[in-house]
Structures are given as structure tokens and as C-alpha cells.
Short mmCIF file of N, CA and C in Angstrom, two decimals:
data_model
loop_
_atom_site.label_atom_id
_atom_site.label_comp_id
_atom_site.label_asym_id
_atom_site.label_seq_id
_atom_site.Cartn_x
_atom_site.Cartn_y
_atom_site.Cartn_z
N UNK A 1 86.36 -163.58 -133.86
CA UNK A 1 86.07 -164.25 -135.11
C UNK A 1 87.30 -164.12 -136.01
N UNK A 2 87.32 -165.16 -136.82
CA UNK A 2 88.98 -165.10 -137.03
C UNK A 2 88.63 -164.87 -138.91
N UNK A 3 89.83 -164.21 -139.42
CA UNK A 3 89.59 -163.90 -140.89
C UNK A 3 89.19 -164.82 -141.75
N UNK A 4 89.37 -166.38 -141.83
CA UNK A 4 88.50 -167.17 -142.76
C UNK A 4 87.11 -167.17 -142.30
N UNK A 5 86.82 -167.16 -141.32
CA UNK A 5 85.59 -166.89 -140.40
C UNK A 5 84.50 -165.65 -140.69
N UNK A 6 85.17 -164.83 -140.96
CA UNK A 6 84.55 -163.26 -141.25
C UNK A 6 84.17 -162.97 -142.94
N UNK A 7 85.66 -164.03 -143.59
CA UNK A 7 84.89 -163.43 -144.97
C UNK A 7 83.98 -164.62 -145.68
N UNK A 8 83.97 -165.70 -145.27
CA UNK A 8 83.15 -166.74 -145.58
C UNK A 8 81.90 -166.38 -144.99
N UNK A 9 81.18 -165.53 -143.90
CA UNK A 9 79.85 -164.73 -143.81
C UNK A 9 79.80 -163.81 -144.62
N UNK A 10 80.91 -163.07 -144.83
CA UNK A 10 80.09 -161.86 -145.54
C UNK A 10 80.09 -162.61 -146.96
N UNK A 11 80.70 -163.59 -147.18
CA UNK A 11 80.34 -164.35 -149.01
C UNK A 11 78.80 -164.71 -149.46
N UNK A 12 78.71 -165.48 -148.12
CA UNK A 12 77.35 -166.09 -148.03
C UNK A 12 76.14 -164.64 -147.90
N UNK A 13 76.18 -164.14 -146.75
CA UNK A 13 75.40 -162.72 -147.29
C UNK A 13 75.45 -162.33 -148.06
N UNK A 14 76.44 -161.57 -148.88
CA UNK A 14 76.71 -161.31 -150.30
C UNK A 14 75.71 -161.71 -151.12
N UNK A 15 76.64 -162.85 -151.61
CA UNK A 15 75.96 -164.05 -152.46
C UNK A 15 75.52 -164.73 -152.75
N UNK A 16 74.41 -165.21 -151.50
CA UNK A 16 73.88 -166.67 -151.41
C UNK A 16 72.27 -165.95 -150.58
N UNK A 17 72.24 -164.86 -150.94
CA UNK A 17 70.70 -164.39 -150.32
C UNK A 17 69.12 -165.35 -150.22
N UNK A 18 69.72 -165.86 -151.61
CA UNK A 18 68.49 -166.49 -152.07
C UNK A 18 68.30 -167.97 -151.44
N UNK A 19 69.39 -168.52 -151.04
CA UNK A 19 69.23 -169.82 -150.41
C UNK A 19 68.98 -169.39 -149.19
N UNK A 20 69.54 -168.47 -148.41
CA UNK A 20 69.27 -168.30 -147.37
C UNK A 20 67.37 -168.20 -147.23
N UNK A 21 67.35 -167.31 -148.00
CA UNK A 21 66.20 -167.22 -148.02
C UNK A 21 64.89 -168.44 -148.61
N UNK A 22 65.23 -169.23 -149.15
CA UNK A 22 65.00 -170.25 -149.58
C UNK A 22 65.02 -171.74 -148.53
N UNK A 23 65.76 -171.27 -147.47
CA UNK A 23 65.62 -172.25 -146.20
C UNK A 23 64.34 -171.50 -145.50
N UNK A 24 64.86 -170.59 -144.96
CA UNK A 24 63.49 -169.52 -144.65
C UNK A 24 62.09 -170.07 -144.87
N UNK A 25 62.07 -170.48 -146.31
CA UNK A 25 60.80 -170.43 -146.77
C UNK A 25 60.41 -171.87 -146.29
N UNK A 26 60.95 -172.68 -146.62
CA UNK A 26 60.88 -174.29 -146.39
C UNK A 26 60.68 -174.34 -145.08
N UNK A 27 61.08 -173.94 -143.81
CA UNK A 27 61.33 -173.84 -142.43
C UNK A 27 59.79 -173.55 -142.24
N UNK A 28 58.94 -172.33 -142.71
CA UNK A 28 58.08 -171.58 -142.47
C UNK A 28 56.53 -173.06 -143.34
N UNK A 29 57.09 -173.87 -144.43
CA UNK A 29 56.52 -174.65 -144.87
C UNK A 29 56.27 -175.62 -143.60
N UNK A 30 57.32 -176.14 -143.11
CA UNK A 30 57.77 -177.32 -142.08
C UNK A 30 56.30 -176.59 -140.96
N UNK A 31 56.56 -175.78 -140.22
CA UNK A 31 55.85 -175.49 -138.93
C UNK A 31 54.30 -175.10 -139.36
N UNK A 32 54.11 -174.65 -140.59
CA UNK A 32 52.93 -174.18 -141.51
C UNK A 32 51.63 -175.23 -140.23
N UNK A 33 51.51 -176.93 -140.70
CA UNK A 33 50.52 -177.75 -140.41
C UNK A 33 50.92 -178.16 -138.65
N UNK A 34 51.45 -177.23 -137.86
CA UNK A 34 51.89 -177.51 -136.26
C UNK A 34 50.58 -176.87 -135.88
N UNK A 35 49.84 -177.50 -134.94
CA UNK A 35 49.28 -176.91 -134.25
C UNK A 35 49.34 -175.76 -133.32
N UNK A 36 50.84 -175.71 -132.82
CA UNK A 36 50.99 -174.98 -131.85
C UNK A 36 52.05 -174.49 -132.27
N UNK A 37 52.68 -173.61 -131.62
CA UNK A 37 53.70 -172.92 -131.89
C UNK A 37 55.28 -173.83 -132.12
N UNK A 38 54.99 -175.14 -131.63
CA UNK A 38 56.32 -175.83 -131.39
C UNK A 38 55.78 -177.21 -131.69
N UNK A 39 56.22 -178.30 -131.69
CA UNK A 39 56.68 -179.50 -131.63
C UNK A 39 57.62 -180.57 -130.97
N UNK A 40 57.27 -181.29 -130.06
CA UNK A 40 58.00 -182.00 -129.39
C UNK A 40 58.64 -183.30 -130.20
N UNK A 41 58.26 -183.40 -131.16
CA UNK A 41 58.92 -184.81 -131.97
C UNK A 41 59.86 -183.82 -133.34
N UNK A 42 60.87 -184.19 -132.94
CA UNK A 42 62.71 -183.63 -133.90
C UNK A 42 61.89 -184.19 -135.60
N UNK A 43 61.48 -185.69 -135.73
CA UNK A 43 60.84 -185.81 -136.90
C UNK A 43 60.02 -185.29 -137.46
N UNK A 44 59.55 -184.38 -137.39
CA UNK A 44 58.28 -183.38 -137.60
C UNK A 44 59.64 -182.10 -138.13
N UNK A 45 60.39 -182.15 -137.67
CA UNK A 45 61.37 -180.87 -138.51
C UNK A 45 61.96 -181.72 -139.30
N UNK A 46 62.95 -182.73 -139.03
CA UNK A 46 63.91 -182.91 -140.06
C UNK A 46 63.40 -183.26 -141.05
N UNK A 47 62.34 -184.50 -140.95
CA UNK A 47 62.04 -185.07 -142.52
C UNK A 47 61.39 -183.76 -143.60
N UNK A 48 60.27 -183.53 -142.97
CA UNK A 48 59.94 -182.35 -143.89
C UNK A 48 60.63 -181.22 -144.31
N UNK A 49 61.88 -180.87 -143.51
CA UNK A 49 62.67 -179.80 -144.07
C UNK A 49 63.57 -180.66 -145.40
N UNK A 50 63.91 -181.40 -144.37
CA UNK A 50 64.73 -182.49 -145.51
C UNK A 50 64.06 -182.43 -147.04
N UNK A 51 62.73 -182.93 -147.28
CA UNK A 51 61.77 -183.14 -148.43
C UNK A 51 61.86 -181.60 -148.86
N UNK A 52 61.15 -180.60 -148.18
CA UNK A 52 61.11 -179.63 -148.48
C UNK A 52 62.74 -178.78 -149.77
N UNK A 53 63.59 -178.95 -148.69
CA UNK A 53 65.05 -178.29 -149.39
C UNK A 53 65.53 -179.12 -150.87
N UNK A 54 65.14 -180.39 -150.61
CA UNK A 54 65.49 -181.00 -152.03
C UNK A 54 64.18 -181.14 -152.83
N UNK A 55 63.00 -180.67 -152.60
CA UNK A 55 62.00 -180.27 -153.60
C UNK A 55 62.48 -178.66 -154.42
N UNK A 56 62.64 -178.20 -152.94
CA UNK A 56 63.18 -176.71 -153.90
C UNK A 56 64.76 -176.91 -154.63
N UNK A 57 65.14 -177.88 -154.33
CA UNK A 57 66.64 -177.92 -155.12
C UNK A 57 67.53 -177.10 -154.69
N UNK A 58 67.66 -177.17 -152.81
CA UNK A 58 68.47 -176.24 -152.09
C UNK A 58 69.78 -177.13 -151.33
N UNK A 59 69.37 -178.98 -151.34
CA UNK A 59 70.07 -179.17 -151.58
C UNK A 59 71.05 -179.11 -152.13
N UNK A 60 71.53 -179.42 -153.33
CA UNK A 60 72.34 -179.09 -154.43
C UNK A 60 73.39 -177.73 -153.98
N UNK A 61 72.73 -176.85 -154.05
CA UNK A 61 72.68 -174.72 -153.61
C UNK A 61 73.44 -174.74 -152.51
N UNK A 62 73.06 -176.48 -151.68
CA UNK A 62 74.09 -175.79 -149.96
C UNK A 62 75.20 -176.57 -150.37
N UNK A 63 75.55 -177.48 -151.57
CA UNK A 63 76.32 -177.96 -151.57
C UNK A 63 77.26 -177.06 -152.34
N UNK A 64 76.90 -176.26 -153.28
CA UNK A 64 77.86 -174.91 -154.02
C UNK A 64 78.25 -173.93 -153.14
N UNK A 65 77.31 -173.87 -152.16
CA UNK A 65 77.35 -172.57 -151.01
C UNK A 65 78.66 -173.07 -150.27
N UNK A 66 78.80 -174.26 -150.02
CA UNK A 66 79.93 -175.05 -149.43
C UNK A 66 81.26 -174.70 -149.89
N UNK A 67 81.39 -174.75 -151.19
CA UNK A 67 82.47 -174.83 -151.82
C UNK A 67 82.87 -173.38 -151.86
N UNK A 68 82.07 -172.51 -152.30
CA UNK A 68 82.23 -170.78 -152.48
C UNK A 68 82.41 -170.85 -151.06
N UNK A 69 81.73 -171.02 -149.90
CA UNK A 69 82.05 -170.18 -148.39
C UNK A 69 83.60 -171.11 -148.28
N UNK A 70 84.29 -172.31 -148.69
CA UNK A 70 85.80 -172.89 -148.87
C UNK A 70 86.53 -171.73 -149.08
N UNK A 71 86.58 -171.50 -150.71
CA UNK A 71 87.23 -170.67 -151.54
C UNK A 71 87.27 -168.98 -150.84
N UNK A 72 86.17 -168.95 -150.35
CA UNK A 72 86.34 -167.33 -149.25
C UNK A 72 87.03 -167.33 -148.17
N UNK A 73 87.55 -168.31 -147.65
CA UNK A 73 88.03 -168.79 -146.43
C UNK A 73 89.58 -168.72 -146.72
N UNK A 74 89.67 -168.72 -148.18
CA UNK A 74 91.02 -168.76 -148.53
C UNK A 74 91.65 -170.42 -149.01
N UNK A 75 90.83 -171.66 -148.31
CA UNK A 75 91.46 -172.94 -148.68
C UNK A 75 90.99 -173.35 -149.58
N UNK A 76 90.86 -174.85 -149.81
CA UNK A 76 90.66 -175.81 -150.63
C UNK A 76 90.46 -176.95 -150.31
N UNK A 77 89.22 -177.31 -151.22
CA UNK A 77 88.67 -178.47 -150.48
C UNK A 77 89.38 -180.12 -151.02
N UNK A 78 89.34 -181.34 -149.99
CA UNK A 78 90.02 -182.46 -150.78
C UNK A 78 89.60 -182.95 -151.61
N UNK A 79 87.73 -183.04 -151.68
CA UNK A 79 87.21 -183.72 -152.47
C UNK A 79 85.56 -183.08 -152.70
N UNK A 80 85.02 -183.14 -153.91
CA UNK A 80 83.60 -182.38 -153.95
C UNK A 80 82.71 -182.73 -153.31
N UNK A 81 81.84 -181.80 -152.55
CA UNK A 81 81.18 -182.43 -151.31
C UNK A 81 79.85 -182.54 -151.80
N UNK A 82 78.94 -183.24 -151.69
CA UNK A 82 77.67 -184.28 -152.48
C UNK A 82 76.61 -183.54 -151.49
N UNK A 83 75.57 -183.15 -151.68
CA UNK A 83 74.12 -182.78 -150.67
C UNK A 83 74.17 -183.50 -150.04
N UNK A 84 74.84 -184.33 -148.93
CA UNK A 84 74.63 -185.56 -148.30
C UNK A 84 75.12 -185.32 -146.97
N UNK A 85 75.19 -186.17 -146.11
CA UNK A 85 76.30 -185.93 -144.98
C UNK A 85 77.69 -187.10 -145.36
N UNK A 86 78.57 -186.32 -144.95
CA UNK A 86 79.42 -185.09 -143.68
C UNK A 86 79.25 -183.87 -144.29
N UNK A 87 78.94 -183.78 -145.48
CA UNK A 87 78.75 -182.63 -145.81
C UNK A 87 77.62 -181.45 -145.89
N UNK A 88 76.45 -181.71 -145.90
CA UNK A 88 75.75 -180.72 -145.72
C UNK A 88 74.51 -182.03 -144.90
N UNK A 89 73.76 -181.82 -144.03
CA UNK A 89 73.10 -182.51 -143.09
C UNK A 89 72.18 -181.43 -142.81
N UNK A 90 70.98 -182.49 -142.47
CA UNK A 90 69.91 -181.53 -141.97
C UNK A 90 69.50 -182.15 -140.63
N UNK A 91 69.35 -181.19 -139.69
CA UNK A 91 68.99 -181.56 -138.28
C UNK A 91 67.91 -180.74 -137.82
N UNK A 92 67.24 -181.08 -136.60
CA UNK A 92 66.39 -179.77 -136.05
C UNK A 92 66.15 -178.84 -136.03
N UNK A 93 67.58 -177.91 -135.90
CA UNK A 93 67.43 -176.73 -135.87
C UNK A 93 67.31 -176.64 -137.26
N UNK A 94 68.19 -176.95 -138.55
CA UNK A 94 68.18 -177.03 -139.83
C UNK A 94 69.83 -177.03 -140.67
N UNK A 95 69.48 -177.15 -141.60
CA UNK A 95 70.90 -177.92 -142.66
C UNK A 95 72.28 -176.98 -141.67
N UNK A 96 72.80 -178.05 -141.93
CA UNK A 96 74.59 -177.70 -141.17
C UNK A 96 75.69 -178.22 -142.46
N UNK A 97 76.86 -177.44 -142.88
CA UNK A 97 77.38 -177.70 -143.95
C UNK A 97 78.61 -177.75 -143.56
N UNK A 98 79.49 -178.93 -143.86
CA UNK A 98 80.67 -179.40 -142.71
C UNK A 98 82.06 -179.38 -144.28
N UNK A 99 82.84 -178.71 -144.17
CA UNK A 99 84.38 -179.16 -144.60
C UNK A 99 85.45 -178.91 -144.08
N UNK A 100 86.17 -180.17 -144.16
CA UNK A 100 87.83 -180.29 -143.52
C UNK A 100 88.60 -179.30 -144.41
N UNK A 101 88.93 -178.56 -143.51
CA UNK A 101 90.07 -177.20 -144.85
C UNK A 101 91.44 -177.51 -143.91
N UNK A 102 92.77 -176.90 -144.07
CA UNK A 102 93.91 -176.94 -143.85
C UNK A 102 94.13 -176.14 -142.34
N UNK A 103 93.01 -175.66 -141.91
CA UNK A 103 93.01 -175.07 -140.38
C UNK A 103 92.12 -175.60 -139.56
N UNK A 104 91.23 -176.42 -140.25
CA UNK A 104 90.19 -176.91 -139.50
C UNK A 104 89.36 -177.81 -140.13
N UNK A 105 87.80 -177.78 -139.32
CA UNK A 105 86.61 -177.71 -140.03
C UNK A 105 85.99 -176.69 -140.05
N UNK A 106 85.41 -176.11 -141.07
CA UNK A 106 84.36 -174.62 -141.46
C UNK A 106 83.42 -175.32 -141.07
N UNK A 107 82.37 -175.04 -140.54
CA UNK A 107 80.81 -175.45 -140.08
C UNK A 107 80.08 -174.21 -140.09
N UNK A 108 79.04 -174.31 -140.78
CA UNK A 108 78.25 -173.51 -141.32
C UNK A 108 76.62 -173.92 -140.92
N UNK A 109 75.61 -173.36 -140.21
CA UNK A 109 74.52 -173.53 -139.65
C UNK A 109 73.29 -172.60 -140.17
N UNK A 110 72.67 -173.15 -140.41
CA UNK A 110 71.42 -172.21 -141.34
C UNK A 110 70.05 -172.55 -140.02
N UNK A 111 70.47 -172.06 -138.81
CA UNK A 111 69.61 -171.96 -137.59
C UNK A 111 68.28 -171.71 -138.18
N UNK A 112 66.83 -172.01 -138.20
CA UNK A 112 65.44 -171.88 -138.94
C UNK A 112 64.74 -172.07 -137.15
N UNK A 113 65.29 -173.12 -136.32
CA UNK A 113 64.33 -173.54 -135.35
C UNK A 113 65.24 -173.60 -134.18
N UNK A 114 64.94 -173.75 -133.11
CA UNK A 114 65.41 -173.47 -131.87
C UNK A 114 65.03 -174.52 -131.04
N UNK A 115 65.82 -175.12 -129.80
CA UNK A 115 65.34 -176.14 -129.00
C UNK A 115 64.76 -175.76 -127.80
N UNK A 116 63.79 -175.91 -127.57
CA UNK A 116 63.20 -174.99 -126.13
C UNK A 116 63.55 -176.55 -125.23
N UNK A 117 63.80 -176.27 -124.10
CA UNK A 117 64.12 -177.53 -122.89
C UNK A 117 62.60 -177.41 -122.00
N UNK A 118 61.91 -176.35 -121.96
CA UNK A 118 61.24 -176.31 -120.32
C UNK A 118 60.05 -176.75 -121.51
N UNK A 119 59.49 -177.64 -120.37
CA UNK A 119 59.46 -178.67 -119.63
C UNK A 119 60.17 -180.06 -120.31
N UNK A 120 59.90 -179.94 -121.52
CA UNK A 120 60.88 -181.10 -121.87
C UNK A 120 61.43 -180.69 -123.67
N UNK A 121 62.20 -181.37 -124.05
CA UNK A 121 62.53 -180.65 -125.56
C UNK A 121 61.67 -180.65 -126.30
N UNK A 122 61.66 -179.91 -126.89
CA UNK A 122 60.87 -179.02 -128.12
C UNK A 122 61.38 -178.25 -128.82
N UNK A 123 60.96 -177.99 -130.23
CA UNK A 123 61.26 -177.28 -131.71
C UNK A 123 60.23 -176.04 -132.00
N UNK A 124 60.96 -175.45 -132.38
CA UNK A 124 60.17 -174.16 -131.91
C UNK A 124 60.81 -173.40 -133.65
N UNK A 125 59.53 -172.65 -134.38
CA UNK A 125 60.40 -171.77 -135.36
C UNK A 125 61.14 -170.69 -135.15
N UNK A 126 61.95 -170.35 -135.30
CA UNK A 126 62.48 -169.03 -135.31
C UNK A 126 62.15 -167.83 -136.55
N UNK A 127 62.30 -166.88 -135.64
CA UNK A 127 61.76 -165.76 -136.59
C UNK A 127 62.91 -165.41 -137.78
N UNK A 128 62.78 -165.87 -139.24
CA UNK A 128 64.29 -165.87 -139.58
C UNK A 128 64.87 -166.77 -139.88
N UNK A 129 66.12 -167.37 -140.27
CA UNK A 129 67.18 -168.04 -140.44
C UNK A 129 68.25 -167.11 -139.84
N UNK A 130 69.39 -167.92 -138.50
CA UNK A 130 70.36 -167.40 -138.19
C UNK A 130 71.67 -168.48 -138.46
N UNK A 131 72.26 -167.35 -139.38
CA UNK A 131 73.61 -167.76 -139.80
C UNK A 131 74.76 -167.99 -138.96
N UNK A 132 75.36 -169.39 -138.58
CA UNK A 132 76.56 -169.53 -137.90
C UNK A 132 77.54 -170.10 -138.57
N UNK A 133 78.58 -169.50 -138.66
CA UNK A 133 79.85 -170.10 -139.49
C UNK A 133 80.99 -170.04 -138.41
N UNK A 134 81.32 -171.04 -138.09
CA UNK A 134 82.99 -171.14 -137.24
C UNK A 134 83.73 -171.98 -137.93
N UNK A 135 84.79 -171.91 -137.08
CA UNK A 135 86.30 -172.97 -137.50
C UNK A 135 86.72 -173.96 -136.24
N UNK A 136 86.41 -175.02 -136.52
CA UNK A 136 86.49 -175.89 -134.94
C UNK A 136 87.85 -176.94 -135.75
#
């Protein structure tokens, strides 16, 4: 793990507990009305997390979280990045927060759900939110 890599996690741990935890909660909202432990339709996570994160106004939060996990990294960003995509996106597993810095892209993953394959794909909650931050 390389040093913009290492201190842009410990920023977000640090400092950003509450969003983290605040996906957490929304994630745990999303699977709440599943019958079963999982879900085979991806729309059953994204939209409602989607609704969910910008009811709680975590949108917005991943878009500051963006800029602070930049500034820990050591760079600077070209332009202010909007709750939207390329910049912060919500998918299956859950919100992914994307900026072009001067070594890369930082990508940042707020993991809530997991893809099970057997027998065929499926969404599954995870116990948690797991944090992934690289430099691709």
C-alpha cells in the first residue's frame, strides 16, 4: 500500500466515522424489507441505497469525504467533484468515490454488500461497511 494510499484511510477513519457509519445504516435500511438474506435483482440495492444516502444527505458528505481523502493523499483536485458520477457513484456493492490526482485515480469503496455467484448472482449484506481505497 503506497503512502497516498495509507494516509487517505487513516483520514477517512479518523474523520469521517460518521458517514461511514451513516452508509452502514442506509445499507442495513436497503436489505431491512428482503425476504431472505440476499437478493438477486442489483435494483433492489442501488436505487434504494441511492434514495436512502441522499435522504440522509450522505451524498453531499461523500462528496467532501472526496476532497479531504485528495488533500490527505497529498494532491489536488482539477475541478470540484458534485455527488454525481465520475465522482462519487453508487453500485451494488455501494457508493465508490473516483478522482484523477497527479499519480493516478484514488478510488475509494464503501463495500455495505457483497456479490455471491453460486448459483447465479446475488447481493448479499455484509456485516459492516468495508473500506477500500487504492491508486489505479
Amino acid at each position: 500500500m503506497s503512502h497516498p494510499v495509507r494516509a487517505t484511510r487513516r483520514r477517512i477513519q479518523r474523520e469521517w466515522g460518521a458517514v461511514v457509519e451513516g452508509v452502514d445504516d442506509c445499507a442495513d435500511l436497503v436489505a431491512e424489507p428482503w425476504d431472505t438474506s440476499r437478493t438477486t435483482n442489483a435494483e433492489r440495492v442501488v436505487v434504494p441505497l441511492r434514495a436512502a444516502l441522499e435522504s440522509a444527505g450522505l451524498l453531499e458528505q461523500l462528496s467532501a469525504l472526496l476532497v479531504d481523502a485528495v488533500d490527505a493523499a497529498g494532491c489536488e483536485l482539477g475541478a470540484s467533484p458534485v455527488p454525481a458520477p465520475p465522482y462519487v457513484t453508487v453500485t451494488s456493492r455501494g457508493p465508490i468515490l473516483r478522482a484523477t490526482i497527479d499519480p493516478g485515480r484514488l478510488v475509494i469503496r464503501f463495500d455495505a454488500f457483497e456479490v455471491v455467484r453460486d448459483p447465479g448472482p446475488a447481493y448479499r449484506r455484509l456485516d459492516g461497511v468495508r473500506l477500500d481505497v487504492s491508486l489505479e
